[in-house]
């Protein structure tokens, strides 16, 4: 077997690569903490914080007043769940990422579960039918599924739910940064995402978008950031979306997130999405001739740039020895292509499978 001399990285769905140019602004910020940390941190709070929020808002098609800067998706979903009344009837997908459904389970919400049809497809019509039949009040689901790469029609889901008076809470961790997402068009009530995957911005930061009406109905019931705005209790605690932000914000991580977003905006989200889709189509086409089992159909419908195949004896180990980086989990191999991947990376993955001898 002839392996690749350099790693072929097909694992953005696990953790995105961070370019040096993205890291550097954070490093520069923290260098100031060697000598003028108080001044540097106060400048970040009073100036950079607002610039980061503006950049994030522009990226998702929102206004800064609808954006909270959070540590990760789990924080955001838990904070939102705590703000709910607690007696809402919630529709959840049973194979979703656990941080989407566990907060509802542990807080003893009235839950209705759905499953996929064939190990891949989550039927939108079935969701809407259950919503009507069961008088669902909240639908919480990931835009892209972590175990299969299935991508739900988010605009159709949110618009139909909104027409029925049903709230939508969307985990976009596996899509934000990989495909265009404009909340002014999609109109979810809540959209939450971590930054360490397709945003290529490392761990410890995320974003929370919240619609005006939802924010008014469900104001934050936690507190942390911006506490220095209060010298003493005056009876006024309303902080808007900022109440969803924690104290001790990750200045380093949010600084590199801002830079990561600027690079994506320069390249263009439409261009990134088309690039990723083209690589996915190339891989799906070439997998047809290989002795592997693809999860889902190869026609591209409801496909993200995550492609999953069944792990068979020795295949994962063979690909690793071939210096191809993927995720191996729950009996499957997950490959994911992003903006810095090229057709040669797909061809290397295909060649690695082709050189594997099926037992």
Coordinates of C-alpha atoms in Angstrom, one line a residue:
X1 CA 0.0 0.0 0.0
X2 CA 1.2 3.5 -0.9
X3 CA 0.0 6.1 1.6
X4 CA -0.1 9.8 1.4
X5 CA 3.0 11.7 2.6
X6 CA 0.8 14.5 4.0
X7 CA -2.4 14.0 5.9
X8 CA -5.6 14.3 3.8
X9 CA -7.9 16.1 6.2
X10 CA -11.5 15.2 5.7
X11 CA -12.7 15.8 9.2
X12 CA -14.1 19.4 9.5
X13 CA -17.3 17.8 10.9
X14 CA -15.1 16.7 13.8
X15 CA -13.0 19.9 14.1
X16 CA -12.2 22.6 11.6
X17 CA -8.7 23.6 10.7
X18 CA -7.6 27.1 11.9
X19 CA -5.4 29.1 9.5
X20 CA -2.5 30.9 11.0
X21 CA -3.9 34.2 9.9
X22 CA -7.0 33.5 12.0
X23 CA -5.0 32.6 15.1
X24 CA -2.8 35.7 14.9
X25 CA -5.3 38.4 16.1
X26 CA -6.0 36.3 19.2
X27 CA -2.3 35.9 19.9
X28 CA -1.7 39.6 19.4
X29 CA -4.6 40.4 21.9
X30 CA -3.1 38.1 24.5
X31 CA 0.4 39.5 24.1
X32 CA -1.1 42.7 25.5
X33 CA -2.0 40.8 28.7
X34 CA 1.7 40.5 29.5
X35 CA 1.8 44.2 30.5
X36 CA -1.4 46.1 30.0
X37 CA -4.1 43.4 30.6
X38 CA -6.7 45.7 32.3
X39 CA -6.5 48.3 29.5
X40 CA -6.5 45.5 26.8
X41 CA -9.5 43.8 28.3
X42 CA -11.5 47.0 28.8
X43 CA -10.8 48.0 25.2
X44 CA -12.0 44.6 24.1
X45 CA -15.2 44.9 26.2
X46 CA -16.0 48.5 25.1
X47 CA -14.9 48.3 21.4
X48 CA -14.0 44.9 20.1
X49 CA -17.0 43.2 21.6
X50 CA -19.4 45.3 19.6
X51 CA -17.4 44.8 16.5
X52 CA -17.5 41.1 16.9
X53 CA -21.3 41.2 17.4
X54 CA -21.7 43.3 14.3
X55 CA -19.5 40.9 12.3
X56 CA -21.5 37.8 13.5
X57 CA -24.8 39.6 12.8
X58 CA -23.8 40.4 9.3
X59 CA -22.7 36.8 8.7
X60 CA -26.1 35.4 9.6
X61 CA -28.3 38.2 8.3
X62 CA -29.4 39.5 11.7
X63 CA -29.0 42.7 13.7
X64 CA -26.6 42.8 16.7
X65 CA -29.6 43.2 19.1
X66 CA -30.5 39.6 18.1
X67 CA -27.1 38.0 18.7
X68 CA -25.5 36.7 21.8
X69 CA -21.9 35.6 22.0
X70 CA -21.7 32.3 23.9
X71 CA -19.2 29.6 24.8
X72 CA -20.8 26.8 22.7
X73 CA -24.0 25.4 21.3
X74 CA -24.7 23.4 24.5
X75 CA -24.6 26.6 26.6
X76 CA -27.0 28.3 24.2
X77 CA -29.6 25.5 24.1
X78 CA -29.5 25.0 27.9
X79 CA -29.9 28.8 28.5
X80 CA -32.9 28.8 26.1
X81 CA -34.5 25.7 27.7
X82 CA -34.2 27.4 31.1
X83 CA -36.1 30.4 29.8
X84 CA -39.0 28.3 28.5
X85 CA -42.0 27.9 30.8
X86 CA -41.3 24.2 31.2
X87 CA -44.7 22.8 30.1
X88 CA -44.2 23.2 26.4
X89 CA -44.7 20.1 24.2
X90 CA -41.5 19.5 22.2
X91 CA -40.8 17.5 19.1
X92 CA -37.2 16.0 19.0
X93 CA -35.3 13.7 16.7
X94 CA -34.1 10.6 18.7
X95 CA -30.7 10.4 16.9
X96 CA -29.9 14.1 17.0
X97 CA -26.8 15.4 18.7
X98 CA -27.4 14.7 22.4
X99 CA -26.9 18.3 23.5
X100 CA -30.0 19.2 21.4
X101 CA -32.4 16.8 23.3
X102 CA -30.8 16.1 26.7
X103 CA -31.7 19.6 28.2
X104 CA -35.4 18.9 27.4
X105 CA -35.2 15.4 28.8
X106 CA -33.5 16.3 32.1
X107 CA -35.9 19.2 32.6
X108 CA -38.8 16.8 32.1
X109 CA -40.5 18.5 29.1
X110 CA -43.4 16.8 27.4
X111 CA -41.6 15.2 24.5
X112 CA -42.7 13.6 21.3
X113 CA -40.0 11.7 19.5
X114 CA -39.5 11.2 15.7
X115 CA -37.1 8.9 13.9
X116 CA -35.7 8.8 10.4
X117 CA -37.3 6.7 7.6
X118 CA -34.3 4.7 6.4
X119 CA -31.3 5.6 8.5
X120 CA -31.0 9.0 6.7
X121 CA -34.2 10.8 5.6
X122 CA -36.1 12.8 8.3
X123 CA -39.4 13.4 6.5
X124 CA -40.5 17.0 6.7
X125 CA -44.1 16.2 6.0
X126 CA -44.1 13.7 8.8
X127 CA -42.7 16.4 11.2
X128 CA -45.5 18.8 10.2
X129 CA -48.1 16.1 10.5
X130 CA -47.0 15.2 14.0
X131 CA -46.8 18.9 14.9
X132 CA -50.5 19.3 14.0
X133 CA -51.7 16.0 15.5
X134 CA -49.8 16.3 18.8
X135 CA -50.2 20.1 19.2
X136 CA -46.5 20.6 19.3
X137 CA -45.3 24.0 20.6
X138 CA -41.5 23.7 20.0
X139 CA -39.5 21.8 17.4
X140 CA -35.8 21.5 18.3
X141 CA -33.5 19.9 15.7
X142 CA -30.1 20.1 14.0
X143 CA -29.9 21.6 10.6
X144 CA -27.4 19.0 9.6
X145 CA -27.3 15.6 11.3
X146 CA -23.9 14.7 12.8
X147 CA -24.2 10.9 12.2
X148 CA -25.4 10.9 8.6
X149 CA -24.9 14.4 7.1
X150 CA -28.7 14.7 6.4
X151 CA -29.6 18.3 5.8
X152 CA -33.2 19.3 6.5
X153 CA -34.9 22.0 4.4
X154 CA -34.6 24.6 7.1
X155 CA -36.5 27.4 5.4
X156 CA -39.5 25.0 4.7
X157 CA -39.4 23.7 8.3
X158 CA -39.3 27.1 9.9
X159 CA -41.8 28.8 7.7
X160 CA -44.3 26.0 8.2
X161 CA -43.8 25.9 11.9
X162 CA -44.1 29.7 12.1
X163 CA -47.4 29.5 10.2
X164 CA -48.7 27.0 12.8
X165 CA -47.5 29.1 15.7
X166 CA -44.8 26.6 16.6
X167 CA -41.4 27.7 17.8
X168 CA -38.2 26.4 16.1
X169 CA -34.8 26.0 17.9
X170 CA -32.1 25.1 15.5
X171 CA -28.6 23.7 16.1
X172 CA -26.5 24.9 13.1
X173 CA -23.2 23.7 14.4
X174 CA -22.8 21.3 11.5
X175 CA -23.8 23.8 8.8
X176 CA -22.8 27.4 9.9
X177 CA -19.8 28.3 7.8
X178 CA -20.3 25.5 5.3
X179 CA -23.5 26.7 3.6
X180 CA -25.2 30.2 3.4
X181 CA -27.5 30.8 6.3
X182 CA -29.6 34.0 6.4
X183 CA -31.9 34.1 9.4
X184 CA -33.9 37.0 7.9
X185 CA -34.9 34.5 5.1
X186 CA -35.1 31.3 7.1
X187 CA -36.7 32.9 10.1
X188 CA -36.0 30.4 12.9
X189 CA -37.0 31.5 16.4
X190 CA -33.6 30.5 17.8
X191 CA -30.4 29.4 16.0
X192 CA -27.4 28.3 17.9
X193 CA -24.0 27.1 16.8
X194 CA -20.5 26.3 18.1
X195 CA -17.5 27.7 16.2
X196 CA -15.0 24.9 16.2
X197 CA -16.2 23.0 13.2
X198 CA -17.2 24.7 9.9
X199 CA -16.5 28.1 11.3
X200 CA -12.8 27.2 11.6
X201 CA -12.5 29.2 14.8
X202 CA -11.6 26.7 17.5
X203 CA -13.2 25.8 20.8
X204 CA -14.9 27.9 23.4
X205 CA -17.1 30.2 21.3
X206 CA -20.5 30.0 19.6
X207 CA -23.3 32.2 18.5
X208 CA -27.0 32.5 19.6
X209 CA -29.5 34.2 17.4
X210 CA -33.0 34.9 18.8
X211 CA -36.0 36.4 17.0
X212 CA -37.4 39.6 18.6
X213 CA -40.8 38.1 19.5
X214 CA -39.2 35.0 21.0
X215 CA -36.8 37.1 23.0
X216 CA -39.7 39.2 24.3
X217 CA -41.7 36.1 25.3
X218 CA -38.7 34.2 26.7
X219 CA -36.2 36.7 28.2
X220 CA -33.0 35.3 29.8
X221 CA -33.3 33.8 33.3
X222 CA -29.5 33.6 33.7
X223 CA -27.0 36.3 34.3
X224 CA -23.3 36.7 33.8
X225 CA -21.9 39.2 31.2
X226 CA -22.3 42.9 31.5
X227 CA -22.8 42.8 35.3
X228 CA -20.5 45.8 35.7
X229 CA -23.4 47.9 34.3
X230 CA -25.0 47.7 37.7
X231 CA -23.6 49.5 40.8
X232 CA -26.4 48.2 43.0
X233 CA -29.8 46.6 42.7
X234 CA -32.4 49.1 41.4
X235 CA -35.2 46.8 40.4
X236 CA -34.1 46.8 36.8
X237 CA -32.5 43.6 35.4
X238 CA -33.6 43.5 31.8
X239 CA -30.6 43.1 29.6
X240 CA -32.0 41.9 26.3
X241 CA -30.1 39.3 24.3
X242 CA -27.0 40.2 26.3
X243 CA -28.5 38.4 29.3
X244 CA -27.8 35.1 27.5
X245 CA -24.1 35.8 27.4
X246 CA -21.9 34.4 30.2
X247 CA -19.4 36.4 32.3
X248 CA -15.7 36.2 31.6
X249 CA -16.2 36.1 27.8
X250 CA -13.6 34.3 25.7
X251 CA -11.9 37.3 24.3
X252 CA -9.2 35.2 22.5
X253 CA -11.7 32.9 20.9
X254 CA -14.1 35.6 19.9
X255 CA -11.3 37.6 18.3
X256 CA -10.3 34.7 16.1
X257 CA -13.9 34.0 15.3
X258 CA -14.2 37.5 14.0
X259 CA -11.2 37.0 11.8
X260 CA -12.5 33.6 10.6
X261 CA -15.8 35.2 9.6
X262 CA -14.0 38.0 7.7
X263 CA -12.2 35.4 5.6
X264 CA -15.4 33.6 4.8
X265 CA -17.1 36.8 3.9
X266 CA -14.2 37.7 1.6
X267 CA -14.5 34.4 -0.2
X268 CA -18.3 34.4 -0.1
X269 CA -20.7 32.0 1.5
X270 CA -22.4 31.2 -1.8
X271 CA -19.0 30.3 -3.3
X272 CA -18.0 28.2 -0.2
X273 CA -21.4 26.3 -0.4
X274 CA -21.0 25.6 -4.1
X275 CA -17.4 24.4 -3.6
X276 CA -18.4 22.1 -0.8
X277 CA -21.4 20.8 -2.8
X278 CA -19.2 20.1 -5.8
X279 CA -16.7 18.0 -3.8
X280 CA -19.6 16.1 -2.2
X281 CA -21.1 15.3 -5.6
X282 CA -17.7 14.1 -6.8
X283 CA -17.3 11.8 -3.9
X284 CA -20.9 10.5 -4.1
X285 CA -20.4 9.7 -7.8
X286 CA -17.1 7.9 -7.3
X287 CA -18.4 5.9 -4.3
X288 CA -20.9 4.2 -6.6
X289 CA -18.2 1.9 -8.1
X290 CA -16.6 1.0 -4.8
X291 CA -17.5 -2.0 -2.5
X292 CA -18.8 0.2 0.4
X293 CA -22.3 0.9 1.7
X294 CA -23.3 4.6 1.6
X295 CA -25.6 6.0 4.3
X296 CA -28.4 7.6 2.3
X297 CA -28.8 7.8 -1.4
X298 CA -26.2 9.1 -3.8
X299 CA -28.5 11.6 -5.6
X300 CA -27.5 14.6 -3.5
X301 CA -30.9 15.3 -2.1
X302 CA -30.8 16.7 1.5
X303 CA -27.0 16.3 1.4
X304 CA -24.5 18.4 3.3
X305 CA -20.8 18.0 2.7
X306 CA -20.7 15.2 5.2
X307 CA -20.6 11.7 3.6
X308 CA -20.9 8.6 5.7
X309 CA -20.1 5.0 4.8
X310 CA -20.5 1.8 6.8
X311 CA -17.3 0.7 8.6
X312 CA -16.3 -2.8 7.5
X313 CA -13.5 -5.0 8.7
X314 CA -10.2 -3.2 8.4
X315 CA -11.4 -0.2 6.3
X316 CA -11.1 2.5 9.0
X317 CA -7.6 1.2 9.9
X318 CA -6.6 1.0 6.2
X319 CA -7.7 4.6 5.6
X320 CA -5.8 5.8 8.7
X321 CA -2.7 4.1 7.5
X322 CA -3.3 5.7 4.2
X323 CA -3.0 9.0 6.1
X324 CA -6.6 10.0 5.6
X325 CA -8.2 11.8 8.5
X326 CA -11.9 11.0 9.1
X327 CA -14.2 10.3 12.1
X328 CA -14.9 6.6 12.9
X329 CA -17.9 6.3 15.2
X330 CA -20.9 4.0 15.9
X331 CA -19.9 1.6 13.1
X332 CA -19.5 4.3 10.4
X333 CA -16.8 6.3 8.7
X334 CA -17.6 10.0 8.3
X335 CA -15.8 12.1 5.7
X336 CA -16.4 15.9 5.4
X337 CA -15.2 18.3 2.8
X338 CA -14.8 22.1 3.4
X339 CA -13.5 25.2 1.8
X340 CA -9.8 24.3 1.9
X341 CA -10.3 20.8 0.5
X342 CA -9.7 20.1 -3.2
X343 CA -10.7 17.4 -5.7
X344 CA -7.4 15.7 -5.0
X345 CA -8.4 15.1 -1.4
X346 CA -11.6 13.3 -2.6
X347 CA -9.6 11.3 -5.1
X348 CA -7.1 10.3 -2.3
X349 CA -10.0 9.1 -0.1
X350 CA -11.4 7.1 -3.1
X351 CA -8.0 5.6 -3.9
X352 CA -7.6 4.6 -0.2
X353 CA -10.9 2.7 -0.4
X354 CA -10.0 1.3 -3.7
X355 CA -6.7 -0.2 -2.4
X356 CA -8.5 -1.8 0.5
X357 CA -9.1 -5.5 0.1
X358 CA -12.6 -6.3 1.4
X359 CA -12.5 -9.5 3.5

